[in-house]
Amino acid sequence: GHRRDPTPVKSRYKEPPARRDSTSVQDSVVAQEQRELEQCTFQPQVNNPKKDMHVAKLYLAEPAWLRLSRPRPVTPQASDASLNASTPARASSPFSNARPQSSRASLGGDPR
């Protein structure tokens, strides 16, 4: 007789993957961000830059979340050969003699 297929589901192994509409994904991301912003109630009170602060105005013209979400550009380090020729060598460790000598007496030691 006729045998029944134990798994009536068709295999999709060799079929191309279903394409998703990228605009609908982007729209859903934008909608999610809008819902999150509606819940945000914090509004910091900050001063505007003064008239002569042109660089600060240019910096603040871009939204903070956009500025902070990008990786920072690579800047030359003090260890570069061009800088070492003109500047004296310094200890680069943040733990090397960071505290001034005068503060040791105030730590409860003998004041004599």
PDB file of C-alpha atoms in Angstrom:
ATOM      1  CA  GLY A   1       0.000   0.000   0.000  1.00  0.00           C
ATOM      2  CA  HIS A   2       0.703   3.640   0.269  1.00  0.00           C
ATOM      3  CA  ARG A   3       3.045   4.718   3.078  1.00  0.00           C
ATOM      4  CA  ARG A   4       2.360   7.965   4.851  1.00  0.00           C
ATOM      5  CA  ASP A   5       5.240  10.469   5.166  1.00  0.00           C
ATOM      6  CA  PRO A   6       6.230  10.595   8.866  1.00  0.00           C
ATOM      7  CA  THR A   7       7.218  14.265   8.537  1.00  0.00           C
ATOM      8  CA  PRO A   8       4.820  16.151   6.271  1.00  0.00           C
ATOM      9  CA  VAL A   9       7.009  19.287   6.509  1.00  0.00           C
ATOM     10  CA  LYS A  10       8.955  20.082   3.346  1.00  0.00           C
ATOM     11  CA  SER A  11      12.724  20.458   3.771  1.00  0.00           C
ATOM     12  CA  ARG A  12      14.071  23.958   3.128  1.00  0.00           C
ATOM     13  CA  TYR A  13      17.710  22.883   3.145  1.00  0.00           C
ATOM     14  CA  LYS A  14      18.474  23.817  -0.473  1.00  0.00           C
ATOM     15  CA  GLU A  15      16.121  26.807  -0.731  1.00  0.00           C
ATOM     16  CA  PRO A  16      17.611  30.315  -0.675  1.00  0.00           C
ATOM     17  CA  PRO A  17      17.068  32.127   2.624  1.00  0.00           C
ATOM     18  CA  ALA A  18      14.028  34.358   2.824  1.00  0.00           C
ATOM     19  CA  ARG A  19      14.895  37.995   2.211  1.00  0.00           C
ATOM     20  CA  ARG A  20      13.920  40.482   4.859  1.00  0.00           C
ATOM     21  CA  ASP A  21      12.958  43.991   3.978  1.00  0.00           C
ATOM     22  CA  SER A  22      15.734  46.139   5.484  1.00  0.00           C
ATOM     23  CA  THR A  23      13.503  49.201   5.698  1.00  0.00           C
ATOM     24  CA  SER A  24      11.031  47.381   7.931  1.00  0.00           C
ATOM     25  CA  VAL A  25      13.879  46.335  10.258  1.00  0.00           C
ATOM     26  CA  GLN A  26      15.162  49.905  10.316  1.00  0.00           C
ATOM     27  CA  ASP A  27      11.651  51.230  10.931  1.00  0.00           C
ATOM     28  CA  SER A  28      11.219  48.889  13.878  1.00  0.00           C
ATOM     29  CA  VAL A  29      14.550  50.045  15.345  1.00  0.00           C
ATOM     30  CA  VAL A  30      13.488  53.693  14.990  1.00  0.00           C
ATOM     31  CA  ALA A  31      10.107  52.909  16.562  1.00  0.00           C
ATOM     32  CA  GLN A  32      11.829  51.158  19.484  1.00  0.00           C
ATOM     33  CA  GLU A  33      14.105  54.188  20.015  1.00  0.00           C
ATOM     34  CA  GLN A  34      11.061  56.493  19.986  1.00  0.00           C
ATOM     35  CA  ARG A  35       9.338  54.370  22.656  1.00  0.00           C
ATOM     36  CA  GLU A  36      12.486  54.490  24.805  1.00  0.00           C
ATOM     37  CA  LEU A  37      12.772  58.270  24.424  1.00  0.00           C
ATOM     38  CA  GLU A  38       9.158  58.727  25.505  1.00  0.00           C
ATOM     39  CA  GLN A  39      10.032  57.016  28.794  1.00  0.00           C
ATOM     40  CA  CYS A  40      13.121  59.194  29.345  1.00  0.00           C
ATOM     41  CA  THR A  41      12.284  62.054  31.712  1.00  0.00           C
ATOM     42  CA  PHE A  42      15.771  63.324  32.665  1.00  0.00           C
ATOM     43  CA  GLN A  43      16.539  66.741  31.180  1.00  0.00           C
ATOM     44  CA  PRO A  44      19.826  68.181  32.510  1.00  0.00           C
ATOM     45  CA  GLN A  45      20.063  71.926  33.043  1.00  0.00           C
ATOM     46  CA  VAL A  46      23.278  73.055  31.350  1.00  0.00           C
ATOM     47  CA  ASN A  47      24.734  76.403  30.324  1.00  0.00           C
ATOM     48  CA  ASN A  48      25.142  77.249  26.645  1.00  0.00           C
ATOM     49  CA  PRO A  49      28.642  78.083  25.405  1.00  0.00           C
ATOM     50  CA  LYS A  50      29.582  81.766  25.308  1.00  0.00           C
ATOM     51  CA  LYS A  51      29.617  83.705  22.024  1.00  0.00           C
ATOM     52  CA  ASP A  52      33.394  83.545  21.622  1.00  0.00           C
ATOM     53  CA  MET A  53      33.525  79.741  22.152  1.00  0.00           C
ATOM     54  CA  HIS A  54      33.394  78.770  18.466  1.00  0.00           C
ATOM     55  CA  VAL A  55      34.977  75.330  18.832  1.00  0.00           C
ATOM     56  CA  ALA A  56      32.612  74.409  21.671  1.00  0.00           C
ATOM     57  CA  LYS A  57      29.606  75.494  19.603  1.00  0.00           C
ATOM     58  CA  LEU A  58      30.795  73.366  16.683  1.00  0.00           C
ATOM     59  CA  TYR A  59      31.335  70.391  19.025  1.00  0.00           C
ATOM     60  CA  LEU A  60      27.883  70.769  20.591  1.00  0.00           C
ATOM     61  CA  ALA A  61      26.131  71.148  17.230  1.00  0.00           C
ATOM     62  CA  GLU A  62      26.202  67.342  16.935  1.00  0.00           C
ATOM     63  CA  PRO A  63      24.024  65.332  19.370  1.00  0.00           C
ATOM     64  CA  ALA A  64      25.953  63.868  22.319  1.00  0.00           C
ATOM     65  CA  TRP A  65      24.790  60.302  21.714  1.00  0.00           C
ATOM     66  CA  LEU A  66      26.138  60.480  18.164  1.00  0.00           C
ATOM     67  CA  ARG A  67      29.487  61.973  19.250  1.00  0.00           C
ATOM     68  CA  LEU A  68      29.941  59.384  21.986  1.00  0.00           C
ATOM     69  CA  SER A  69      28.887  56.362  19.932  1.00  0.00           C
ATOM     70  CA  ARG A  70      31.722  56.734  17.399  1.00  0.00           C
ATOM     71  CA  PRO A  71      35.248  55.498  18.150  1.00  0.00           C
ATOM     72  CA  ARG A  72      37.671  58.308  18.875  1.00  0.00           C
ATOM     73  CA  PRO A  73      40.355  59.052  16.254  1.00  0.00           C
ATOM     74  CA  VAL A  74      43.830  57.777  17.006  1.00  0.00           C
ATOM     75  CA  THR A  75      46.092  60.550  18.267  1.00  0.00           C
ATOM     76  CA  PRO A  76      49.890  60.449  18.546  1.00  0.00           C
ATOM     77  CA  GLN A  77      51.122  59.144  21.877  1.00  0.00           C
ATOM     78  CA  ALA A  78      53.953  60.572  23.989  1.00  0.00           C
ATOM     79  CA  SER A  79      55.946  57.436  23.165  1.00  0.00           C
ATOM     80  CA  ASP A  80      56.303  58.465  19.497  1.00  0.00           C
ATOM     81  CA  ALA A  81      59.887  59.107  18.439  1.00  0.00           C
ATOM     82  CA  SER A  82      59.146  62.631  17.179  1.00  0.00           C
ATOM     83  CA  LEU A  83      57.876  63.701  20.595  1.00  0.00           C
ATOM     84  CA  ASN A  84      60.615  61.980  22.607  1.00  0.00           C
ATOM     85  CA  ALA A  85      63.298  64.084  20.966  1.00  0.00           C
ATOM     86  CA  SER A  86      61.793  67.355  22.206  1.00  0.00           C
ATOM     87  CA  THR A  87      60.339  66.350  25.593  1.00  0.00           C
ATOM     88  CA  PRO A  88      62.023  64.845  28.660  1.00  0.00           C
ATOM     89  CA  ALA A  89      61.258  61.227  29.506  1.00  0.00           C
ATOM     90  CA  ARG A  90      58.474  60.691  32.077  1.00  0.00           C
ATOM     91  CA  ALA A  91      57.182  57.701  33.933  1.00  0.00           C
ATOM     92  CA  SER A  92      53.987  56.646  32.192  1.00  0.00           C
ATOM     93  CA  SER A  93      52.610  54.578  35.061  1.00  0.00           C
ATOM     94  CA  PRO A  94      49.686  56.176  36.896  1.00  0.00           C
ATOM     95  CA  PHE A  95      51.014  54.583  40.105  1.00  0.00           C
ATOM     96  CA  SER A  96      54.494  56.132  40.072  1.00  0.00           C
ATOM     97  CA  ASN A  97      54.754  58.803  42.802  1.00  0.00           C
ATOM     98  CA  ALA A  98      51.283  60.147  42.096  1.00  0.00           C
ATOM     99  CA  ARG A  99      50.964  61.502  45.668  1.00  0.00           C
ATOM    100  CA  PRO A 100      53.016  64.540  46.742  1.00  0.00           C
ATOM    101  CA  GLN A 101      55.547  63.958  49.508  1.00  0.00           C
ATOM    102  CA  SER A 102      53.884  66.487  51.845  1.00  0.00           C
ATOM    103  CA  SER A 103      50.682  64.432  52.083  1.00  0.00           C
ATOM    104  CA  ARG A 104      52.389  61.530  53.854  1.00  0.00           C
ATOM    105  CA  ALA A 105      52.521  63.366  57.183  1.00  0.00           C
ATOM    106  CA  SER A 106      48.761  63.855  57.145  1.00  0.00           C
ATOM    107  CA  LEU A 107      48.067  60.123  57.033  1.00  0.00           C
ATOM    108  CA  GLY A 108      48.264  59.747  60.798  1.00  0.00           C
ATOM    109  CA  GLY A 109      52.034  59.362  61.087  1.00  0.00           C
ATOM    110  CA  ASP A 110      54.188  61.000  63.729  1.00  0.00           C
ATOM    111  CA  PRO A 111      54.083  64.783  62.981  1.00  0.00           C
ATOM    112  CA  ARG A 112      57.604  65.384  64.439  1.00  0.00           C
TER     113      ARG A 112
END
